Short mmCIF file of C-alpha atoms and ligand atoms in Angstrom, two decimals:
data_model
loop_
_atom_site.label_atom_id
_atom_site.label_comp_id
_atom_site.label_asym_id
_atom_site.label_seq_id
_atom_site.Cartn_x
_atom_site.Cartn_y
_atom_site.Cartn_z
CA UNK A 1 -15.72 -133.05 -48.99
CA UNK A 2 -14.21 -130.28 -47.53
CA UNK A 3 -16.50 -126.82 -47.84
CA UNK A 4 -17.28 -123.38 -46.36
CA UNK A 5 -20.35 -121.69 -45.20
CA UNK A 6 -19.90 -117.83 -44.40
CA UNK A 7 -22.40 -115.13 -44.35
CA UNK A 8 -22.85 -112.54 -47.27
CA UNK A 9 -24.07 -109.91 -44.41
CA UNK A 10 -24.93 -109.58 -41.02
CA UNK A 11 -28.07 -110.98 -41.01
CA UNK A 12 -29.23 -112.30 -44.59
CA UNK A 13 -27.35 -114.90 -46.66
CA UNK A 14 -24.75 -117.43 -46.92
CA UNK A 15 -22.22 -118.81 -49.41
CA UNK A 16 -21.04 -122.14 -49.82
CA UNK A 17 -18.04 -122.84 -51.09
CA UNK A 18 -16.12 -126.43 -51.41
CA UNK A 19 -19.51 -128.39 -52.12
CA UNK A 20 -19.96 -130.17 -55.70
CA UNK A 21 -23.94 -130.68 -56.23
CA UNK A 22 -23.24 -132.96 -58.67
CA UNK A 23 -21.87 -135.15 -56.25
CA UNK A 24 -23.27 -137.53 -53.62
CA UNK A 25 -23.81 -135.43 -50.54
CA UNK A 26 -23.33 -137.28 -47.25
CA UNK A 27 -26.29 -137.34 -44.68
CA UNK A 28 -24.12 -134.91 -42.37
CA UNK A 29 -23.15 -132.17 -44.55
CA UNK A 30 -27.51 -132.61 -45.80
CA UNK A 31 -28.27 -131.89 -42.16
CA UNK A 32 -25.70 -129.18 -41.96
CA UNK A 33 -26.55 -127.65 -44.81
CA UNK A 34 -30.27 -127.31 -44.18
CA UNK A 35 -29.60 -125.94 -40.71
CA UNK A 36 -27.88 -123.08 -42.68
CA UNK A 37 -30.72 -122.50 -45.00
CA UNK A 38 -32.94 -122.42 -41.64
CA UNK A 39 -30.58 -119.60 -40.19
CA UNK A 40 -29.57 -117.11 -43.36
CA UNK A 41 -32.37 -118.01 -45.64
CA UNK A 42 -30.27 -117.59 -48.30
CA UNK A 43 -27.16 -120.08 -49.61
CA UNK A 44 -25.68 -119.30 -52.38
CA UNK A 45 -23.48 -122.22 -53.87
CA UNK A 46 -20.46 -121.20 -55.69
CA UNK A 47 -19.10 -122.56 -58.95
CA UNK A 48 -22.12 -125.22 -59.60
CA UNK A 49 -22.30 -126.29 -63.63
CA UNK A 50 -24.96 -128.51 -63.02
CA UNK A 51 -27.74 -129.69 -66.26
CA UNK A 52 -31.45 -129.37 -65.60
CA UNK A 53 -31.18 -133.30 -64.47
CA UNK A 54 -28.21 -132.45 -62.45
CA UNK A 55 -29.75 -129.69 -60.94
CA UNK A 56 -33.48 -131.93 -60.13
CA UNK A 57 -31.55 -134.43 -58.76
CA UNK A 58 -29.36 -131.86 -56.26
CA UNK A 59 -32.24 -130.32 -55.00
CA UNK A 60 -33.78 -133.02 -53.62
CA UNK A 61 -31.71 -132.80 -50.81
CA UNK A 62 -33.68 -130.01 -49.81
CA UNK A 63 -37.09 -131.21 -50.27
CA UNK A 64 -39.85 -132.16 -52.89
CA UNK A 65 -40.56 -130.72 -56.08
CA UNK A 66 -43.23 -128.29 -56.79
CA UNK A 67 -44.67 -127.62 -59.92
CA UNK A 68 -44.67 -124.40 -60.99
CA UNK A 69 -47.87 -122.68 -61.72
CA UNK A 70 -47.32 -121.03 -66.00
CA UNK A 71 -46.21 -124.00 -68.04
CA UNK A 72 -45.04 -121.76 -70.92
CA UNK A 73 -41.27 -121.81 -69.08
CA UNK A 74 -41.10 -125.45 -68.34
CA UNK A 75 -37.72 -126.46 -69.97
CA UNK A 76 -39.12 -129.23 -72.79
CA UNK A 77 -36.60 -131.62 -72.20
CA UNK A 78 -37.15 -131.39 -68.65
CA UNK A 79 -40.20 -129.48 -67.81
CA UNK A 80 -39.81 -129.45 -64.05
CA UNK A 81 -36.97 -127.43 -64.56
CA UNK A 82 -38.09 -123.41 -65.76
CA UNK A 83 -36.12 -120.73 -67.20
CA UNK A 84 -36.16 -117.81 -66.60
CA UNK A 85 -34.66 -115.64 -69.12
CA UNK A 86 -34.20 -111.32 -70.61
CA UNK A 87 -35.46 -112.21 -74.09
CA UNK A 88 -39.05 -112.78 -73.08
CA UNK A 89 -41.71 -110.68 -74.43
CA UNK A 90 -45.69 -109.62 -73.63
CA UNK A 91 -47.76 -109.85 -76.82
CA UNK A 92 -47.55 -106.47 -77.23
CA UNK A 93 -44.14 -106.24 -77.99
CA UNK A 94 -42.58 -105.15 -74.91
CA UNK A 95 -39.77 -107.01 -72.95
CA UNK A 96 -41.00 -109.15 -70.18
CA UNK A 97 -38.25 -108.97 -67.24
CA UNK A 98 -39.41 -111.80 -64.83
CA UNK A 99 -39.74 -111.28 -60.90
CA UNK A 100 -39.11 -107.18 -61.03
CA UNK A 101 -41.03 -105.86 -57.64
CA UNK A 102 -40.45 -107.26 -54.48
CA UNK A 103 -42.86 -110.43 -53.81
CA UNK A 104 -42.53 -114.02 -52.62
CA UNK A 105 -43.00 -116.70 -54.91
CA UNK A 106 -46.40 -118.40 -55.72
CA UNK A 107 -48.50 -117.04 -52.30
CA UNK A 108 -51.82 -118.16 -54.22
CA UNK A 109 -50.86 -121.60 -53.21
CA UNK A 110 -52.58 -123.39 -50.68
CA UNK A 111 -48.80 -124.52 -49.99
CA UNK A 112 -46.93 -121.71 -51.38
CA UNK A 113 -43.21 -123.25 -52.05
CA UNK A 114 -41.03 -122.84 -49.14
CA UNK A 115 -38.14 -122.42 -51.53
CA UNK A 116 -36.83 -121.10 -54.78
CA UNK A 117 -33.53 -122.00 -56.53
CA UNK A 118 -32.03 -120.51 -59.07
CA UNK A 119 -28.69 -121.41 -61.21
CA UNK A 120 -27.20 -119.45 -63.07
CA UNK A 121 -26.40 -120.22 -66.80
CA UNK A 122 -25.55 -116.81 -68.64
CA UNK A 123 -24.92 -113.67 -66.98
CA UNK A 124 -24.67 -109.56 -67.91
CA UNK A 125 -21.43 -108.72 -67.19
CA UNK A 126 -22.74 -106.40 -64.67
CA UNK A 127 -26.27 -105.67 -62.88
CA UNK A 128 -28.90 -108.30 -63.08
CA UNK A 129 -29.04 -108.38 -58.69
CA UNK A 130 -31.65 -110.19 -56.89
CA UNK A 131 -32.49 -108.18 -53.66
CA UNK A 132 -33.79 -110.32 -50.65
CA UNK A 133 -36.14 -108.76 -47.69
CA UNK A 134 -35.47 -110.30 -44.47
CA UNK A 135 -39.29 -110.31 -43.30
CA UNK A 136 -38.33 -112.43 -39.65
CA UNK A 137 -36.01 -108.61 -38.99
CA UNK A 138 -38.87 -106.30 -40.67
CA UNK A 139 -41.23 -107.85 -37.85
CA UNK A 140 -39.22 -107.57 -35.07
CA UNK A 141 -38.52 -104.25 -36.25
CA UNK A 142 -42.39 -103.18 -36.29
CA UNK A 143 -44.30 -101.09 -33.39
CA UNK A 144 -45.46 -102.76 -30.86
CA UNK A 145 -49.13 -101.72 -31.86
CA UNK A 146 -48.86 -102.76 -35.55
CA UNK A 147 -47.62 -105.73 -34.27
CA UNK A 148 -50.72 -106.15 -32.05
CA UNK A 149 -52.93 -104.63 -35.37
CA UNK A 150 -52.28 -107.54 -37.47
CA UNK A 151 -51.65 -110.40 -35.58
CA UNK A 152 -54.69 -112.68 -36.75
CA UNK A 153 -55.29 -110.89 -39.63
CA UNK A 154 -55.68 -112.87 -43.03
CA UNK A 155 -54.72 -111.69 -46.23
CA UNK A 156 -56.54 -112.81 -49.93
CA UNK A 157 -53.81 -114.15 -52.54
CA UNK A 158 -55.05 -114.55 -56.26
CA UNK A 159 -52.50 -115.31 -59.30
CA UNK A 160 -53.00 -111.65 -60.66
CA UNK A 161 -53.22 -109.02 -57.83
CA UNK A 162 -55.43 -106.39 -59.22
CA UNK A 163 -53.90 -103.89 -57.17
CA UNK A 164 -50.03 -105.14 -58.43
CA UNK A 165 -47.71 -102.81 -60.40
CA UNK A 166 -46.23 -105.37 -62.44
CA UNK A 167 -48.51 -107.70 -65.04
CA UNK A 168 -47.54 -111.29 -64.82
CA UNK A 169 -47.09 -113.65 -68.05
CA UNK A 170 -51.16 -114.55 -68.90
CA UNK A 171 -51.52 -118.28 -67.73
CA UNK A 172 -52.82 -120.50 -70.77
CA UNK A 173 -56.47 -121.50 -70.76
CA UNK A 174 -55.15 -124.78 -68.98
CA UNK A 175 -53.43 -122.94 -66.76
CA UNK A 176 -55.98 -121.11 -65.57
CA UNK A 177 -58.15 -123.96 -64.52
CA UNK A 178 -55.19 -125.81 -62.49
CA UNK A 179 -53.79 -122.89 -60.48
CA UNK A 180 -55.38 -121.34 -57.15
CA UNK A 181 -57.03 -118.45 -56.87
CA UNK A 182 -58.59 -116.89 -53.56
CA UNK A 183 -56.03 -118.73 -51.14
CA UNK A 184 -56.37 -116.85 -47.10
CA UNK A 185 -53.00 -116.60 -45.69
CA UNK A 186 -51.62 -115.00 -42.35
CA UNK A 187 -50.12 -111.58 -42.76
CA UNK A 188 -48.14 -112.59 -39.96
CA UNK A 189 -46.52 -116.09 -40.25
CA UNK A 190 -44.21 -118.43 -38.30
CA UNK A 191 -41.40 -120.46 -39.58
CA UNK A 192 -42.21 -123.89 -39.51
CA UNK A 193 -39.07 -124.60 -38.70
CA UNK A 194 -36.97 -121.76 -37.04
CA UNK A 195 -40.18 -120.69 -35.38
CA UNK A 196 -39.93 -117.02 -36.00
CA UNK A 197 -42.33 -115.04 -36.98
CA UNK A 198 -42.35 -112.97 -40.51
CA UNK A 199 -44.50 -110.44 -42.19
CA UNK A 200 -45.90 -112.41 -45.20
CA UNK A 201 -47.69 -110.47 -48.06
CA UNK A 202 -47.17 -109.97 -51.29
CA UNK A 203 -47.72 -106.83 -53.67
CA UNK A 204 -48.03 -108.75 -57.18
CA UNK A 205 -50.79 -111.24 -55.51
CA UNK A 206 -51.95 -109.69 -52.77
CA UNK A 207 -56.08 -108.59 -53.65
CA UNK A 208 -57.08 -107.52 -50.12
CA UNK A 209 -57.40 -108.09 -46.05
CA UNK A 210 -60.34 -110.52 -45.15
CA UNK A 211 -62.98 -108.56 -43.15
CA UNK A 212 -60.91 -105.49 -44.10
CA UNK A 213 -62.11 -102.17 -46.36
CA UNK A 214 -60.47 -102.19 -49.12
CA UNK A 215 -59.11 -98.46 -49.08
CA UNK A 216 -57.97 -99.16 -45.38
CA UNK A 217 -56.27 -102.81 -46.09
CA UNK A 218 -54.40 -101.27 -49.16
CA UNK A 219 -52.50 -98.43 -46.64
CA UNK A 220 -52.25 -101.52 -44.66
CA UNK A 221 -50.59 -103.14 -46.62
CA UNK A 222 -48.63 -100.54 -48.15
CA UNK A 223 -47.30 -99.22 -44.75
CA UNK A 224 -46.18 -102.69 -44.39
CA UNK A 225 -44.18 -103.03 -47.60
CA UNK A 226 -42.55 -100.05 -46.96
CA UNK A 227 -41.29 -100.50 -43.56
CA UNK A 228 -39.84 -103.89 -44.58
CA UNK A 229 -37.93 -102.72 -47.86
CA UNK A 230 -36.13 -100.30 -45.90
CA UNK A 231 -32.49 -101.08 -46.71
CA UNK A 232 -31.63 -101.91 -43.20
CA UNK A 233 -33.89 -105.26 -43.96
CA UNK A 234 -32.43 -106.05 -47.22
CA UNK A 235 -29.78 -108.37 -48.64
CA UNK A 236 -28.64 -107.65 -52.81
CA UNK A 237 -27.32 -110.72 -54.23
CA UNK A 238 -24.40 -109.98 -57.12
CA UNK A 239 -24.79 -112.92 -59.49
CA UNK A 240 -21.72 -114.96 -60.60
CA UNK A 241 -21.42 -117.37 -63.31
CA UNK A 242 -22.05 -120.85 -61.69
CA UNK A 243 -23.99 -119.58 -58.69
CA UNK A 244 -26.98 -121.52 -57.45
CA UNK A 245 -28.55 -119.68 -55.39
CA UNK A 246 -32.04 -120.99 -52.76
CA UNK A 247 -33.90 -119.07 -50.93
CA UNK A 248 -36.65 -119.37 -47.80
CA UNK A 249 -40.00 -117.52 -49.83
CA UNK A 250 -41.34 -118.10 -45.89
CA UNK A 251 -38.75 -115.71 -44.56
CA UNK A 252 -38.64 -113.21 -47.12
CA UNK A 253 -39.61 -111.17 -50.17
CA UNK A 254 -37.01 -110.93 -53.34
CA UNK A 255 -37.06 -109.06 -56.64
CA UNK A 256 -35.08 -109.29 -59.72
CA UNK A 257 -33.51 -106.01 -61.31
CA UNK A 258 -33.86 -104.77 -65.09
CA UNK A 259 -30.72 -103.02 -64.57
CA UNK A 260 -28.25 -104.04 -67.05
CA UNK A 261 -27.71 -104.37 -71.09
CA UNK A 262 -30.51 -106.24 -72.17
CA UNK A 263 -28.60 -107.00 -75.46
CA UNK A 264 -26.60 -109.18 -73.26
CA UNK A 265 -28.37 -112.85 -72.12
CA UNK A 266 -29.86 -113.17 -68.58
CA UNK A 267 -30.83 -116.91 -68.44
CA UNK A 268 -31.26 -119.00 -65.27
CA UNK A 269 -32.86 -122.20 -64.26
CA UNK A 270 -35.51 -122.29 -61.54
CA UNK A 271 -37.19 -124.64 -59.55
CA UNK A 272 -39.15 -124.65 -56.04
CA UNK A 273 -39.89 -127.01 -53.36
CA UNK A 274 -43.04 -127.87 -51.80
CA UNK A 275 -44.05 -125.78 -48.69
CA UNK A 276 -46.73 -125.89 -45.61
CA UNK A 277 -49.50 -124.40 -45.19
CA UNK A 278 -48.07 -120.69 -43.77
CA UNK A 279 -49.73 -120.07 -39.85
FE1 LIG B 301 -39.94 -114.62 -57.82
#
């Protein structure tokens, strides 16, 4: 198989190009590829049409399943497999657009997943980008003395921040007994495997700083977010059809972008793989 990997910018994201996932991958190209995800956090495979089977099965080249936390977007014919889709709505009516504010997926884990694929099924014909923080870059970019002012610290993940923006999908009464609430991370991680180290909160689940007053933690916090979504930090990934795209939640923050005709379908499968324990 003859393929391509070649960065999308100078320090954030990759494309592939030449690889079939609906193929058998050899051991090699596995290794090779991996290494890739390791170094630009992002790949973005090029012209996949792959079914929710197709797509389980491809994915396990990366690593293990992990189940996703709300149930009510499990695919029924293949529930590992989510959607994620424009033509949700909240039970009052208005439309629910799915991952809008920057965050990294499912930080109320113990094990939050280390990645997050999407594939693309239908597109807008424009808008609809997924923006990536690089958060290894927005720590080596902070002040020596902030770096010093939260190494050690510990940050409080819950499903629902209450401090969050954005109102996630209400988990079902089942839901709310299975997922984790209350989960201590590091605010300052390394990469299990590149060994970097990476801001790591979260705005949508983020409740507080352990030991930390609230009103203080929150500018914190905030002060944080800001410095690391400064556009120097950021990749914007321009969707098209047949893109499958994975990214490293351990290396950055994403968010999606309500940008576009909403009369027109935005639908993508999603899945994520298991992660470590973030130190
Ligand atoms: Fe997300």
């Amino acid at each position: 198989m003859e393929y391509t990997i070649a960065p999308l910018s100078p320090h954030t994201a990759a494309e592939v190009r030449g690889v079939d996932l609906r193929r058998t991958i050899e051991e090699a190209t596995r290794a090779h590829l991996n290494r890739a995800f390791i170094e630009h956090s992002v790949l973005a495979f090029r012209d996949q049409h792959l079914t929710p089977h197709q797509l389980l099965a491809a994915v396990g080249l990366f690593g293990e399943i992990f189940p996703q936390h709300n149930s009510r977007f499990a695919l029924p014919d293949c529930p590992l497999v989510h959607y994620i889709s424009n033509q949700d709505f909240y039970p009052d009516g208005r439309r629910y657009i799915p991952g809008e504010g920057f965050h990294t997926d499912h930080s109320n884990a113990a094990c939050p997943p280390k990645a997050t694929i999407l594939h693309a099924v239908s597109l807008p014909d424009r808008g609809g980008d997924t923006q990536y923080v690089n958060m290894h870059l927005a720590y080596e970019g902070l002040p020596e003395e902030t770096k010093q002012r939260i190494a050690g610290l510990k940050a409080v993940h819950v499903y629902q921040s209450r401090h969050s923006a954005r109102k996630l999908m209400e988990l079902s009464e089942e839901g709310r007994g299975r997922v984790p609430d209350g989960i201590v991370h590091p605010i300052v991680r390394t990469h299990p495997e590149s060994r970097r180290k990476a801001i790591y909160i979260n705005p949508i689940r983020t409740e507080g700083v352990v030991g930390m007053p609230e009103a203080e933690a929150l500018a914190l916090l905030a002060d944080l977010l800001e410095h690391a979504t400064q556009p120097k930090y950021q990749y914007r990934h321009q969707w098209r059809p047949g893109d499958l795209v994975m990214w490293d939640n351990r290396s950055l923050l994403h968010k999606a972008n309500g940008d576009y005709d909403m009369n027109q379908l935005r639908y993508l499968y999603r899945v994520m793989l298991q992660g470590d324990v973030p130190v």
